[in-house]
Amino acid sequence: TVSTSWTSAGSMWGVQVVNNSIYACDRDNSIVWNNGTAVASNQWSNNAGFPLKLPQGFAVDTSIAVGTVYVTNSDRHTVVKWPAGAVSGTTVAGVDGNSGNTSTLLRFPSSLKLDNYTNMFVVDNNNHRIQLFCQYPSVNTTGRTIAGTGSMGQTNTTLTYPAGLALDASRNLYVADTSNHRVQKFRYLL
């Protein structure tokens, strides 16, 4: 056990270590913690209308804006960006409170990963797909489906309620295809 001092923390749904700081996503309290201090939350009064509700996954930028936290705001169908030291977040994917299956909407995003350019790979759980939202050279709120088809299935190209993902050094994508009880690999193609 590396930390038990986070007395107000609830159910932890992910952890990331960045520069000896431990970040963890607290689904019960809608908070992302950094060493026991809230760094993304719906608790602040100046939250610009983007409250966190049932966050399930997050990623911390380690390459460009180090310490910036991106949170899958699952019950609001968005991804929210919290710059280091900020008291409010900004929606960078999805439309707050609106679910759907278009290129600009998400339905219960559950986790995400960032590449070295902070492009976001988002698990769009209830749409059975992985969406890529490019952040470089500028922020693009229109996603592109890079895995899955948007319909559940058991083929090599379909997913059923994916939950997690990882990128390897060659930028291949690995997806936890939860309801199909498998891990799918999608090769990076130039």
GROMACS .gro file of C-alpha atoms in nm:
model
  190
    1THR     CA    1   0.000   0.000   0.000
    2VAL     CA    2   0.150   0.332  -0.104
    3SER     CA    3  -0.121   0.562   0.025
    4THR     CA    4  -0.399   0.531   0.281
    5SER     CA    5  -0.416   0.897   0.378
    6TRP     CA    6  -0.681   0.989   0.122
    7THR     CA    7  -0.954   0.970   0.385
    8SER     CA    8  -1.233   1.119   0.175
    9ALA     CA    9  -1.162   0.906  -0.134
   10GLY     CA   10  -1.421   0.664  -0.270
   11SER     CA   11  -1.392   0.387  -0.530
   12MET     CA   12  -1.073   0.426  -0.730
   13TRP     CA   13  -1.107   0.353  -1.103
   14GLY     CA   14  -0.757   0.399  -1.236
   15VAL     CA   15  -0.414   0.516  -1.138
   16GLN     CA   16  -0.124   0.688  -1.316
   17VAL     CA   17   0.215   0.788  -1.180
   18VAL     CA   18   0.367   1.107  -1.322
   19ASN     CA   19   0.694   1.249  -1.186
   20ASN     CA   20   0.651   1.061  -0.855
   21SER     CA   21   0.294   1.192  -0.815
   22ILE     CA   22   0.013   0.939  -0.784
   23TYR     CA   23  -0.304   1.032  -0.972
   24ALA     CA   24  -0.623   0.832  -0.914
   25CYS     CA   25  -0.981   0.859  -1.044
   26ASP     CA   26  -1.246   0.852  -0.770
   27ARG     CA   27  -1.574   0.750  -0.933
   28ASP     CA   28  -1.787   0.784  -0.617
   29ASN     CA   29  -1.689   1.144  -0.545
   30SER     CA   30  -1.635   1.255  -0.909
   31ILE     CA   31  -1.276   1.361  -0.842
   32VAL     CA   32  -0.931   1.298  -0.985
   33TRP     CA   33  -0.677   1.307  -0.702
   34ASN     CA   34  -0.306   1.388  -0.713
   35ASN     CA   35  -0.140   1.261  -0.394
   36GLY     CA   36  -0.464   1.313  -0.204
   37THR     CA   37  -0.543   1.661  -0.340
   38ALA     CA   38  -0.830   1.709  -0.586
   39VAL     CA   39  -0.701   1.830  -0.925
   40ALA     CA   40  -1.022   1.774  -1.124
   41SER     CA   41  -1.359   1.781  -0.957
   42ASN     CA   42  -1.719   1.896  -0.960
   43GLN     CA   43  -1.671   2.038  -0.611
   44TRP     CA   44  -1.554   2.386  -0.710
   45SER     CA   45  -1.821   2.655  -0.750
   46ASN     CA   46  -1.650   2.805  -1.058
   47ASN     CA   47  -1.679   2.496  -1.274
   48ALA     CA   48  -1.790   2.669  -1.595
   49GLY     CA   49  -2.090   2.436  -1.629
   50PHE     CA   50  -1.882   2.121  -1.682
   51PRO     CA   51  -1.934   1.913  -1.369
   52LEU     CA   52  -1.778   1.571  -1.341
   53LYS     CA   53  -2.035   1.298  -1.303
   54LEU     CA   54  -1.928   0.936  -1.281
   55PRO     CA   55  -1.573   0.976  -1.414
   56GLN     CA   56  -1.428   0.636  -1.498
   57GLY     CA   57  -1.099   0.700  -1.669
   58PHE     CA   58  -0.838   0.967  -1.706
   59ALA     CA   59  -0.499   1.043  -1.853
   60VAL     CA   60  -0.234   1.288  -1.741
   61ASP     CA   61  -0.035   1.471  -2.007
   62THR     CA   62   0.332   1.381  -1.967
   63SER     CA   63   0.471   1.537  -2.285
   64ILE     CA   64   0.333   1.881  -2.373
   65ALA     CA   65   0.133   2.043  -2.089
   66VAL     CA   66   0.264   1.819  -1.811
   67GLY     CA   67   0.009   1.772  -1.534
   68THR     CA   68  -0.296   1.854  -1.745
   69VAL     CA   69  -0.565   1.596  -1.668
   70TYR     CA   70  -0.813   1.460  -1.924
   71VAL     CA   71  -1.116   1.287  -1.768
   72THR     CA   72  -1.381   1.063  -1.925
   73ASN     CA   73  -1.689   1.227  -1.779
   74SER     CA   74  -1.899   0.916  -1.840
   75ASP     CA   75  -2.245   1.020  -1.724
   76ARG     CA   76  -2.216   1.357  -1.904
   77HIS     CA   77  -2.089   1.187  -2.227
   78THR     CA   78  -1.780   1.406  -2.256
   79VAL     CA   79  -1.407   1.428  -2.206
   80VAL     CA   80  -1.307   1.721  -1.985
   81LYS     CA   81  -0.961   1.881  -1.981
   82TRP     CA   82  -0.824   2.026  -1.655
   83PRO     CA   83  -0.498   2.219  -1.695
   84ALA     CA   84  -0.259   2.188  -1.401
   85GLY     CA   85  -0.370   2.427  -1.124
   86ALA     CA   86  -0.704   2.510  -1.289
   87VAL     CA   87  -1.026   2.545  -1.090
   88SER     CA   88  -1.250   2.451  -1.382
   89GLY     CA   89  -1.249   2.218  -1.678
   90THR     CA   90  -1.318   2.252  -2.049
   91THR     CA   91  -1.501   2.000  -2.264
   92VAL     CA   92  -1.268   1.877  -2.541
   93ALA     CA   93  -1.479   1.588  -2.677
   94GLY     CA   94  -1.852   1.524  -2.680
   95VAL     CA   95  -2.133   1.764  -2.594
   96ASP     CA   96  -2.209   1.808  -2.224
   97GLY     CA   97  -2.517   1.607  -2.126
   98ASN     CA   98  -2.592   1.489  -2.482
   99SER     CA   99  -2.525   1.132  -2.592
  100GLY     CA  100  -2.519   1.009  -2.949
  101ASN     CA  101  -2.324   0.822  -3.212
  102THR     CA  102  -2.212   1.096  -3.452
  103SER     CA  103  -1.849   1.205  -3.491
  104THR     CA  104  -1.899   1.484  -3.235
  105LEU     CA  105  -2.096   1.286  -2.974
  106LEU     CA  106  -2.007   1.010  -2.729
  107ARG     CA  107  -2.220   0.765  -2.532
  108PHE     CA  108  -2.073   0.679  -2.191
  109PRO     CA  109  -1.698   0.715  -2.258
  110SER     CA  110  -1.513   0.492  -2.012
  111SER     CA  111  -1.139   0.547  -2.056
  112LEU     CA  112  -0.880   0.722  -2.268
  113LYS     CA  113  -0.511   0.736  -2.356
  114LEU     CA  114  -0.297   1.017  -2.490
  115ASP     CA  115  -0.017   0.984  -2.742
  116ASN     CA  116   0.296   1.205  -2.741
  117TYR     CA  117   0.103   1.483  -2.918
  118THR     CA  118  -0.188   1.462  -2.668
  119ASN     CA  119  -0.416   1.316  -2.934
  120MET     CA  120  -0.693   1.139  -2.742
  121PHE     CA  121  -0.792   0.777  -2.797
  122VAL     CA  122  -1.134   0.751  -2.628
  123VAL     CA  123  -1.326   0.433  -2.545
  124ASP     CA  124  -1.682   0.516  -2.650
  125ASN     CA  125  -1.831   0.231  -2.447
  126ASN     CA  126  -2.199   0.232  -2.540
  127ASN     CA  127  -2.123   0.306  -2.906
  128HIS     CA  128  -1.890   0.001  -2.923
  129ARG     CA  129  -1.603   0.195  -3.078
  130ILE     CA  130  -1.276   0.379  -3.017
  131GLN     CA  131  -1.272   0.744  -3.122
  132LEU     CA  132  -0.959   0.946  -3.202
  133PHE     CA  133  -0.971   1.318  -3.129
  134CYS     CA  134  -0.666   1.496  -3.266
  135GLN     CA  135  -0.522   1.773  -3.050
  136TYR     CA  136  -0.219   1.853  -3.265
  137PRO     CA  137  -0.154   2.091  -3.427
  138SER     CA  138  -0.491   2.227  -3.303
  139VAL     CA  139  -0.781   2.091  -3.099
  140ASN     CA  140  -1.039   1.906  -3.308
  141THR     CA  141  -1.370   1.815  -3.140
  142THR     CA  142  -1.471   1.590  -3.430
  143GLY     CA  143  -1.370   1.231  -3.365
  144ARG     CA  144  -1.275   0.959  -3.608
  145THR     CA  145  -1.365   0.595  -3.545
  146ILE     CA  146  -1.041   0.395  -3.549
  147ALA     CA  147  -1.162   0.067  -3.396
  148GLY     CA  148  -1.506  -0.091  -3.386
  149THR     CA  149  -1.789   0.000  -3.618
  150GLY     CA  150  -2.040   0.162  -3.386
  151SER     CA  151  -2.244  -0.158  -3.370
  152MET     CA  152  -2.179  -0.439  -3.125
  153GLY     CA  153  -2.044  -0.764  -3.260
  154GLN     CA  154  -1.791  -1.045  -3.228
  155THR     CA  155  -1.599  -1.014  -3.556
  156ASN     CA  156  -1.239  -0.891  -3.593
  157THR     CA  157  -1.366  -0.541  -3.669
  158THR     CA  158  -1.642  -0.508  -3.408
  159LEU     CA  159  -1.643  -0.454  -3.033
  160THR     CA  160  -1.903  -0.505  -2.761
  161TYR     CA  161  -1.888  -0.259  -2.469
  162PRO     CA  162  -1.512  -0.194  -2.478
  163ALA     CA  163  -1.375  -0.071  -2.146
  164GLY     CA  164  -1.002  -0.004  -2.161
  165LEU     CA  165  -0.720   0.052  -2.406
  166ALA     CA  166  -0.344   0.078  -2.436
  167LEU     CA  167  -0.094   0.197  -2.695
  168ASP     CA  168   0.244   0.031  -2.748
  169ALA     CA  169   0.567   0.197  -2.863
  170SER     CA  170   0.476   0.129  -3.227
  171ARG     CA  171   0.136   0.300  -3.180
  172ASN     CA  172  -0.058  -0.025  -3.206
  173LEU     CA  173  -0.388  -0.011  -3.017
  174TYR     CA  174  -0.502  -0.278  -2.770
  175VAL     CA  175  -0.867  -0.277  -2.662
  176ALA     CA  176  -1.028  -0.458  -2.369
  177ASP     CA  177  -1.336  -0.586  -2.551
  178THR     CA  178  -1.524  -0.651  -2.229
  179SER     CA  179  -1.843  -0.830  -2.331
  180ASN     CA  180  -1.658  -1.042  -2.587
  181HIS     CA  181  -1.410  -1.155  -2.319
  182ARG     CA  182  -1.104  -1.073  -2.528
  183VAL     CA  183  -0.833  -0.818  -2.602
  184GLN     CA  184  -0.831  -0.692  -2.960
  185LYS     CA  185  -0.515  -0.557  -3.127
  186PHE     CA  186  -0.549  -0.298  -3.402
  187ARG     CA  187  -0.223  -0.239  -3.589
  188TYR     CA  188  -0.102   0.110  -3.661
  189LEU     CA  189  -0.090   0.170  -4.036
  190LEU     CA  190   0.098   0.455  -4.198
   0.00000   0.00000   0.00000
